[in-house]
Every structure is written in structure tokens, then in C-alpha cells.
Amino acid sequence: MIPHFTEARQRERVPTEISASAEGACVRLADEIATLIRANDAAGRPTVFGLATGSTPVPLYRQLIRLHRDQGLSFRHVITFNLDEYHGLPRTHPESYWCFMHEQLFNHVDVPPAHINIPDGMVPRDQVYEWCRTYEEKIKAAGGLDLQILGIGRTGHIGFNEPGSGSDSRTRLVTLDALTRRDAARDFLGEANVPRHAITMGVGTILEARRIVLLAWGEAKAGALAGAVENPPTEALPASFLQTHPDTVFYVDAAAAGELTRLRHPWLVGPVAWSRPMTRLAVVWLSQQARKPILKLLDEDYSEHSLADLLTEQGPAYGLNIRIFNELQHTITGWPGGKPNADDTNRPERATPESKRIVVFSPEPSNDVLGMGGTLRRLVSQGHQVTVAYMTSGNLGVPDEEAAMAAELVLEFDLSAGGAGSPGAVFAREVRQQLQGKTAYAADSTEVRKLKAIIRRNEARASLQACGVDTARVRFLELSFYEKGRYRRFKPTPDDVSRIVTLLEEIQPHQIFGTGQIAEPSSVPALCFSLLRQALDACQTSPWRKDCHVWLYREPDRMWEPAEIAMAVPLSPRELTQKIQAIYQHKSQRSQSPMLAQGLHELWQQAEHHNQAIAKLYDALGLAEYEAIEAFQPMVSIQG
Ligand code: GLP
């Protein structure tokens, strides 16, 4: 499926290995690390690692812990230097990289504490320069870094070297980019709590490592990764400087590799097998390149754009154009649950049964309306029985101010109703006290999380009402991995799977909508997707299962390729407005800052742009011109 021939890598300026999963890549890398440690141990040398934080290296650390536990791999002669740390955070802060590294790795292996080096977030500003110089000297004194592990930020940063960082930059204090701060907002329970500065090794410091391995998982990284691999080195994307290093490799999963030419436009880099999806991908691309609708493409357009062999195999253009045009045309339907009494040979969804039992799985409240608010409304109005199942409460995403306000409402209501001190008021007073006594960045108590869950539940109901969904059918699964966990530390359990199985067996759906397949593996949507898949596997022999179609919707942050779209549901201008109104009900999810940083948008804006962009794409291909489109793909076709 993924081309590995040399030509396919022509445009790649750094060796890039694409793995089916993050887990697989990390097993290999952990073995490489173990070999390095053992070789150095045998030679009586220490092994010096540059280590990274974030979700990305977590599966690697899990593998290293496994090797330590099961194969006796010792870290006694390992010396580590971490890339970075937030400035202003003490070690004890749960989001400090110091804490992170200890929780994720150091507490579980035998690396001596004296061998662990992590930038100190509490160095006073006037001493930072000196401190950073000393950190660099320490790396040199240890013999330099044998291996540097890196993740990549959506801005293309490595460590905290944001765009603008030079290739010769050294360890220093930096200001964090707006997008980086937004990405960290969840960990810090709100953007306002995210530090503005950090200490990071410089790009130049990183480039001095003898070997560098950059890891990237999930579709959110695809844009930055493709830039780092295929564009010339530039300060605008600091990870691209890794191309200048003699021994660097990128280990990525297929979702993060999604924008590389060898996956997106493979005919530009070598011969391809012209399967149906590949043909569709190429014709759509050609129409965009030639700026012509599909039905106007000429034989010359194909041959001038590296598609001569497609023409030889499937041409002439006239027939090929019509075939692909029809395929795309057939993805468009105003009947996402199937059109009753219609010939469904060429429709994305079957006509019978006329009224379907449908379950829409939403990892957190709001994923559903963001991804498919317009389709939800259609499914309901077309007579299907729609159950929306919120897999987690989403309470970790509610700012304290919202919870405080809700507690005050209850207390004031109680007072106006006589002030008898109802159980609700006792609870609200407790929450108020806990919030007032909460130290900066402390985790929420059970009571506060309960109130925050109630807030999100009510927003979800209001949002579904705006889509016309019967709120009596809504389910809040409150999967325990989320309710008991915190971001980046979630641990799904078999109980999570069985809750989903119970719901599925009860409803026996004809259609399921889910999301998260290509999200970053430790994110809530990805964990929820994996649980849904396990639940579906567990139901494999249930009679309803073989007649059940599973559709996937996606977060609005990455554009679909038309070749990926198997069902395109058009929205009229009015339906788009209704969808935005539905998203708008998730009030606690709006930006907490009245001034959005440049280039960052509210959720409803992202969804609006996204759905309009898909419609524009269809229009430019010569298909009907709609206001907006919601897109779906079937789960099976991606797996198979
Ligand atoms: C932070 C870290 C980087 C990391 C990046 C990506 O900014 N300083 O070292 O690579 O986040 O994080 P994640 O792996 O969670 O996507």
C-alpha cells in the first residue's frame, strides 16, 4: 500500500520510515536503543540520550520500560538531557517536564537520579543565560549526545524552537507560539494557565547529537512533517534543519505521513498501481492542477502532468473523466441514512430498512456537531432513530470560571427559594470552596469534575436540540479511562469496552458514526476510536453486526482528499447556520480570550471553513455548487 521504492523518496530530504502504528515503530526504536546501551556498556562507556516530552515519545518510553522489566535492560550507565522545560514551573507542578519524565520513564527504570538533566524552569531570568551555557557544557562534558529523540509541534518546532529559530541557535529562553500554547491548553486546564516562556536546547545544540530520531503520529502532524521532509531547510519550520544532519531518521505513522508526496501524489515520484482510489486521487489532483473541471480535462492535460501511464492504461481522457466524475457524483447524497424507495445501487447508503437505528459516537461532547451537525439533523428529520453516545464527559475541558459560575447560580437560586440549604446547595458550596482553595494548576476534585460534567452534558443537550435530536435518546457513557484520568495519562480498561458493547447490543444499530481513527494515538478521539473498534470486534458474531455500516467523520482541522470521501452530505446555507448554532451551544468550549491570537479560530469558525472548503472543492471539480459539505468515509475501506 505504501510505496517504499527509492523513487518515491526522491522529494524526501531526510530518511522517513512509515510504520503502520506508533507502537510498531517504537518497538523497533527501543530495540535500537537497547543495542546501543548494551554496546556502550560492554565498552565501558556511558550512553548519552537527548530526551523529549509530549505525547509522542510516550509509546517509546513504554517499550523501554518493558525492556528493562522483561529483559533486564539496565540504564545505570545512561545519562539523559531533556530538551526543554516551561519557564516559571516548579518541578512539583504536574505539567512540568520534570514530573512528566519521572512519571513516564525515570520512575520505572534504574537510571541514577544524578544522571538525569532537565532544564530548570525556576531559574531567575537574570541567570538564565548563564544557566543555559552551563547546560551546554554539561552535555559536552558527558561526551555529547549519542542519540536525540524528538517530537514535532504543529508549528514545526523541535524542543521549543518555534518558527524563527536559527539553525545555529543554542540553549536559551524562548517565547511560545500561540498555536503551541493552544495545543498545551488541555494539559494545563485552560490556555490562560499555559506558561508563555520556556527554556529549550537550540537547533544547533540538537544538530550536534550523533544520531537524531524524530517521531510523529497522527494526522495533526501531517502538514508540519511534510514541510520538514520535503521543503528546503528554513527558519519558518525549524524541524526542516534536521535535513542538514548526517544521521537523522524520521519514524512516523501513516496518518502523520499523509501529506508526503509519496502518499498524496505518488505518480509524481514513481510508477503506481492504478487502483480505483488511486485513479480518483490522480484525476482530482489533475483537475486542481490544470484548474479545470474534471469533464474538461484533455489527453494533453494528463500527459503534461505526469499521468501519461494512467492515460495509457485507462484513457482516453473522455471516458476516464466521465467515470471519475460519476464516482464523485455518487458520493453526494442528501440522504445519509439511505433514500427510501430509491435505487441504491450507486448510493453511499442502502435504502432499507427505511427507518434505521443509528448510533453516533462522540468522544467528547461537541465532536458530534463539529463533524456532522448537519447530517445529524438530516438523519433525524428523515425518520431514523438517532442515539448520540457521548463516550466521555469532557469535563477536563471546562474552565474553572464556568464551574464557579454554575455553583453560584445554584447557591443564589437556593437563597431566593428560602435559603433552606438544599442538598444541591450543599454540593455547590463545597464546589465553591474547593475552587476558591484550588492552588494554581491543581487537579480538580471529584465534586468539581462532577459539576463540570453536568455543564457539558447540558451544553450537549442544548446543542442536540438545535439539531432536532430527541435528547431522551442521548447517552452519556462516562467511560472510566477518562473520568479517572487526565490528559496524556489515560489508561483504557476492559470495562470501557464492555460499556460500549452493552450499548451496541441494546440498540443493535444499522448504522454507526464514529471518529478518531487517524488522530494522535494518545488523544481522546483516538482512544475512543480504538475502544469502539474493540467493541465492534467483540460484537462480531451478533446478528445485527453484519448488517451494520460504520461511517467515520473527522475533526475539522485537516482537509479531506476527495478520494477519501465516500459520502458527501451537502448543507444549504440555512443548514450551515443551524449547525453553527448547535456548535455555539458548547459555550464552555469557546476561547477564553476575547482576542483570539492571529490565525486561530473558534470551533464553529473552523467547522464552517472546513465544510465550505469541501463544497468549494466539489464545485471546482465541476460537480454541483453547494454552500457546504460534511464528508464521511466507511471504516472498512480504510482498514482493508
Ligand atoms: C511540546 C514539546 C516538544 C514536542 C511537542 C509536540 O511543544 N516541547 O518537544 O515535540 O510539544 O507534542 P506532542 O508530542 O504532545 O504532540
mmCIF file of N, CA and C in Angstrom, residues 551-605:
data_model
loop_
_atom_site.group_PDB
_atom_site.id
_atom_site.type_symbol
_atom_site.label_atom_id
_atom_site.label_comp_id
_atom_site.label_asym_id
_atom_site.label_seq_id
_atom_site.Cartn_x
_atom_site.Cartn_y
_atom_site.Cartn_z
ATOM 1 N N TRP A 551 -19.583 4.393 9.618
ATOM 2 C CA TRP A 551 -19.077 5.583 8.912
ATOM 3 C C TRP A 551 -18.193 6.400 9.839
ATOM 4 N N LEU A 552 -17.205 7.036 9.240
ATOM 5 C CA LEU A 552 -16.317 7.871 10.058
ATOM 6 C C LEU A 552 -16.431 9.330 9.660
ATOM 7 N N TYR A 553 -16.539 10.189 10.656
ATOM 8 C CA TYR A 553 -16.437 11.633 10.414
ATOM 9 C C TYR A 553 -15.103 12.067 11.007
ATOM 10 N N ARG A 554 -14.698 13.325 10.758
ATOM 11 C CA ARG A 554 -13.368 13.731 11.223
ATOM 12 C C ARG A 554 -13.382 15.119 11.826
ATOM 13 N N GLU A 555 -12.373 15.374 12.620
ATOM 14 C CA GLU A 555 -12.175 16.713 13.169
ATOM 15 C C GLU A 555 -12.032 17.694 12.015
ATOM 16 N N PRO A 556 -12.500 18.933 12.178
ATOM 17 C CA PRO A 556 -12.414 19.837 11.027
ATOM 18 C C PRO A 556 -11.028 20.418 10.793
ATOM 19 N N ASP A 557 -9.971 19.904 11.412
ATOM 20 C CA ASP A 557 -8.704 20.616 11.244
ATOM 21 C C ASP A 557 -7.845 20.158 10.061
ATOM 22 N N ARG A 558 -8.194 19.077 9.433
ATOM 23 C CA ARG A 558 -7.413 18.731 8.236
ATOM 24 C C ARG A 558 -8.349 18.466 7.064
ATOM 25 N N MET A 559 -7.936 18.950 5.905
ATOM 26 C CA MET A 559 -8.767 18.849 4.712
ATOM 27 C C MET A 559 -8.850 17.406 4.225
ATOM 28 N N TRP A 560 -10.001 17.017 3.734
ATOM 29 C CA TRP A 560 -10.157 15.697 3.140
ATOM 30 C C TRP A 560 -9.634 15.740 1.706
ATOM 31 N N GLU A 561 -9.095 14.626 1.265
ATOM 32 C CA GLU A 561 -8.850 14.419 -0.156
ATOM 33 C C GLU A 561 -10.175 13.925 -0.727
ATOM 34 N N PRO A 562 -10.626 14.440 -1.875
ATOM 35 C CA PRO A 562 -11.902 13.938 -2.405
ATOM 36 C C PRO A 562 -11.883 12.422 -2.587
ATOM 37 N N ALA A 563 -10.674 11.860 -2.816
ATOM 38 C CA ALA A 563 -10.623 10.410 -2.994
ATOM 39 C C ALA A 563 -10.949 9.660 -1.704
ATOM 40 N N GLU A 564 -10.846 10.350 -0.574
ATOM 41 C CA GLU A 564 -11.144 9.684 0.704
ATOM 42 C C GLU A 564 -12.640 9.713 1.014
ATOM 43 N N ILE A 565 -13.358 10.593 0.330
ATOM 44 C CA ILE A 565 -14.764 10.814 0.693
ATOM 45 C C ILE A 565 -15.657 9.791 0.016
ATOM 46 N N ALA A 566 -16.391 9.043 0.841
ATOM 47 C CA ALA A 566 -17.308 8.059 0.264
ATOM 48 C C ALA A 566 -18.743 8.562 0.362
ATOM 49 N N MET A 567 -18.973 9.513 1.266
ATOM 50 C CA MET A 567 -20.313 10.100 1.372
ATOM 51 C C MET A 567 -20.140 11.590 1.644
ATOM 52 N N ALA A 568 -20.762 12.399 0.784
ATOM 53 C CA ALA A 568 -20.678 13.852 0.931
ATOM 54 C C ALA A 568 -22.101 14.372 1.123
ATOM 55 N N VAL A 569 -22.367 14.906 2.302
ATOM 56 C CA VAL A 569 -23.722 15.363 2.591
ATOM 57 C C VAL A 569 -23.762 16.889 2.479
ATOM 58 N N PRO A 570 -24.458 17.404 1.466
ATOM 59 C CA PRO A 570 -24.476 18.855 1.276
ATOM 60 C C PRO A 570 -25.336 19.560 2.324
ATOM 61 N N LEU A 571 -24.912 20.755 2.701
ATOM 62 C CA LEU A 571 -25.696 21.571 3.628
ATOM 63 C C LEU A 571 -26.092 22.855 2.905
ATOM 64 N N SER A 572 -27.348 23.245 3.057
ATOM 65 C CA SER A 572 -27.793 24.516 2.494
ATOM 66 C C SER A 572 -27.275 25.630 3.403
ATOM 67 N N PRO A 573 -27.330 26.899 2.943
ATOM 68 C CA PRO A 573 -26.879 27.986 3.828
ATOM 69 C C PRO A 573 -27.608 27.953 5.171
ATOM 70 N N ARG A 574 -28.901 27.642 5.130
ATOM 71 C CA ARG A 574 -29.660 27.607 6.379
ATOM 72 C C ARG A 574 -29.187 26.453 7.275
ATOM 73 N N GLU A 575 -28.942 25.321 6.663
ATOM 74 C CA GLU A 575 -28.474 24.178 7.465
ATOM 75 C C GLU A 575 -27.099 24.462 8.081
ATOM 76 N N LEU A 576 -26.284 25.191 7.342
ATOM 77 C CA LEU A 576 -24.968 25.527 7.886
ATOM 78 C C LEU A 576 -25.128 26.458 9.093
ATOM 79 N N THR A 577 -26.037 27.420 8.968
ATOM 80 C CA THR A 577 -26.284 28.331 10.101
ATOM 81 C C THR A 577 -26.789 27.540 11.303
ATOM 82 N N GLN A 578 -27.679 26.593 11.028
ATOM 83 C CA GLN A 578 -28.211 25.789 12.151
ATOM 84 C C GLN A 578 -27.090 24.977 12.807
ATOM 85 N N LYS A 579 -26.199 24.476 11.987
ATOM 86 C CA LYS A 579 -25.082 23.705 12.540
ATOM 87 C C LYS A 579 -24.221 24.605 13.428
ATOM 88 N N ILE A 580 -23.953 25.799 12.953
ATOM 89 C CA ILE A 580 -23.131 26.725 13.741
ATOM 90 C C ILE A 580 -23.833 27.050 15.067
ATOM 91 N N GLN A 581 -25.154 27.221 14.982
ATOM 92 C CA GLN A 581 -25.888 27.482 16.229
ATOM 93 C C GLN A 581 -25.740 26.314 17.198
ATOM 94 N N ALA A 582 -25.754 25.117 16.652
ATOM 95 C CA ALA A 582 -25.610 23.926 17.507
ATOM 96 C C ALA A 582 -24.223 23.908 18.156
ATOM 97 N N ILE A 583 -23.194 24.222 17.375
ATOM 98 C CA ILE A 583 -21.831 24.238 17.939
ATOM 99 C C ILE A 583 -21.736 25.323 19.006
ATOM 100 N N TYR A 584 -22.426 26.402 18.738
ATOM 101 C CA TYR A 584 -22.356 27.564 19.628
ATOM 102 C C TYR A 584 -22.873 27.246 21.036
ATOM 103 N N GLN A 585 -23.684 26.199 21.146
ATOM 104 C CA GLN A 585 -24.218 25.837 22.466
ATOM 105 C C GLN A 585 -23.125 25.308 23.389
ATOM 106 N N HIS A 586 -22.007 24.914 22.820
ATOM 107 C CA HIS A 586 -20.909 24.416 23.666
ATOM 108 C C HIS A 586 -20.134 25.613 24.187
ATOM 109 N N LYS A 587 -20.804 26.360 25.055
ATOM 110 C CA LYS A 587 -20.266 27.661 25.474
ATOM 111 C C LYS A 587 -18.941 27.522 26.210
ATOM 112 N N SER A 588 -18.811 26.465 27.002
ATOM 113 C CA SER A 588 -17.578 26.334 27.784
ATOM 114 C C SER A 588 -16.367 26.066 26.890
ATOM 115 N N GLN A 589 -16.624 25.741 25.628
ATOM 116 C CA GLN A 589 -15.513 25.414 24.734
ATOM 117 C C GLN A 589 -15.056 26.601 23.898
ATOM 118 N N ARG A 590 -15.746 27.739 24.087
ATOM 119 C CA ARG A 590 -15.299 28.910 23.322
ATOM 120 C C ARG A 590 -13.993 29.407 23.918
ATOM 121 N N SER A 591 -13.251 30.128 23.104
ATOM 122 C CA SER A 591 -11.979 30.647 23.588
ATOM 123 C C SER A 591 -12.215 31.524 24.813
ATOM 124 N N GLN A 592 -11.336 31.406 25.776
ATOM 125 C CA GLN A 592 -11.491 32.196 26.997
ATOM 126 C C GLN A 592 -10.954 33.602 26.814
ATOM 127 N N SER A 593 -10.277 33.793 25.683
ATOM 128 C CA SER A 593 -9.714 35.126 25.497
ATOM 129 C C SER A 593 -10.556 35.878 24.461
ATOM 130 N N PRO A 594 -10.980 37.132 24.796
ATOM 131 C CA PRO A 594 -11.809 37.876 23.849
ATOM 132 C C PRO A 594 -11.052 38.171 22.556
ATOM 133 N N MET A 595 -9.717 38.213 22.651
ATOM 134 C CA MET A 595 -8.916 38.489 21.451
ATOM 135 C C MET A 595 -8.251 37.187 21.028
ATOM 136 N N LEU A 596 -8.754 36.598 19.983
ATOM 137 C CA LEU A 596 -8.111 35.358 19.525
ATOM 138 C C LEU A 596 -6.786 35.702 18.871
ATOM 139 N N ALA A 597 -5.784 34.898 19.166
ATOM 140 C CA ALA A 597 -4.483 35.143 18.540
ATOM 141 C C ALA A 597 -4.629 35.016 17.025
ATOM 142 N N GLN A 598 -3.787 35.734 16.330
ATOM 143 C CA GLN A 598 -3.867 35.757 14.870
ATOM 144 C C GLN A 598 -3.831 34.347 14.274
ATOM 145 N N GLY A 599 -4.729 34.098 13.371
ATOM 146 C CA GLY A 599 -4.714 32.801 12.698
ATOM 147 C C GLY A 599 -5.437 31.703 13.468
ATOM 148 N N LEU A 600 -5.806 31.939 14.716
ATOM 149 C CA LEU A 600 -6.523 30.917 15.472
ATOM 150 C C LEU A 600 -8.013 31.240 15.441
ATOM 151 N N HIS A 601 -8.808 30.198 15.341
ATOM 152 C CA HIS A 601 -10.237 30.421 15.201
ATOM 153 C C HIS A 601 -11.025 29.686 16.264
ATOM 154 N N GLU A 602 -12.273 30.159 16.471
ATOM 155 C CA GLU A 602 -13.197 29.449 17.344
ATOM 156 C C GLU A 602 -13.616 28.157 16.643
ATOM 157 N N LEU A 603 -14.114 27.192 17.447
ATOM 158 C CA LEU A 603 -14.507 25.898 16.878
ATOM 159 C C LEU A 603 -15.529 26.033 15.756
ATOM 160 N N TRP A 604 -16.534 26.890 15.977
ATOM 161 C CA TRP A 604 -17.580 26.992 14.957
ATOM 162 C C TRP A 604 -17.022 27.559 13.663
ATOM 163 N N GLN A 605 -16.038 28.447 13.790
ATOM 164 C CA GLN A 605 -15.433 29.009 12.571
ATOM 165 C C GLN A 605 -14.652 27.935 11.823
#
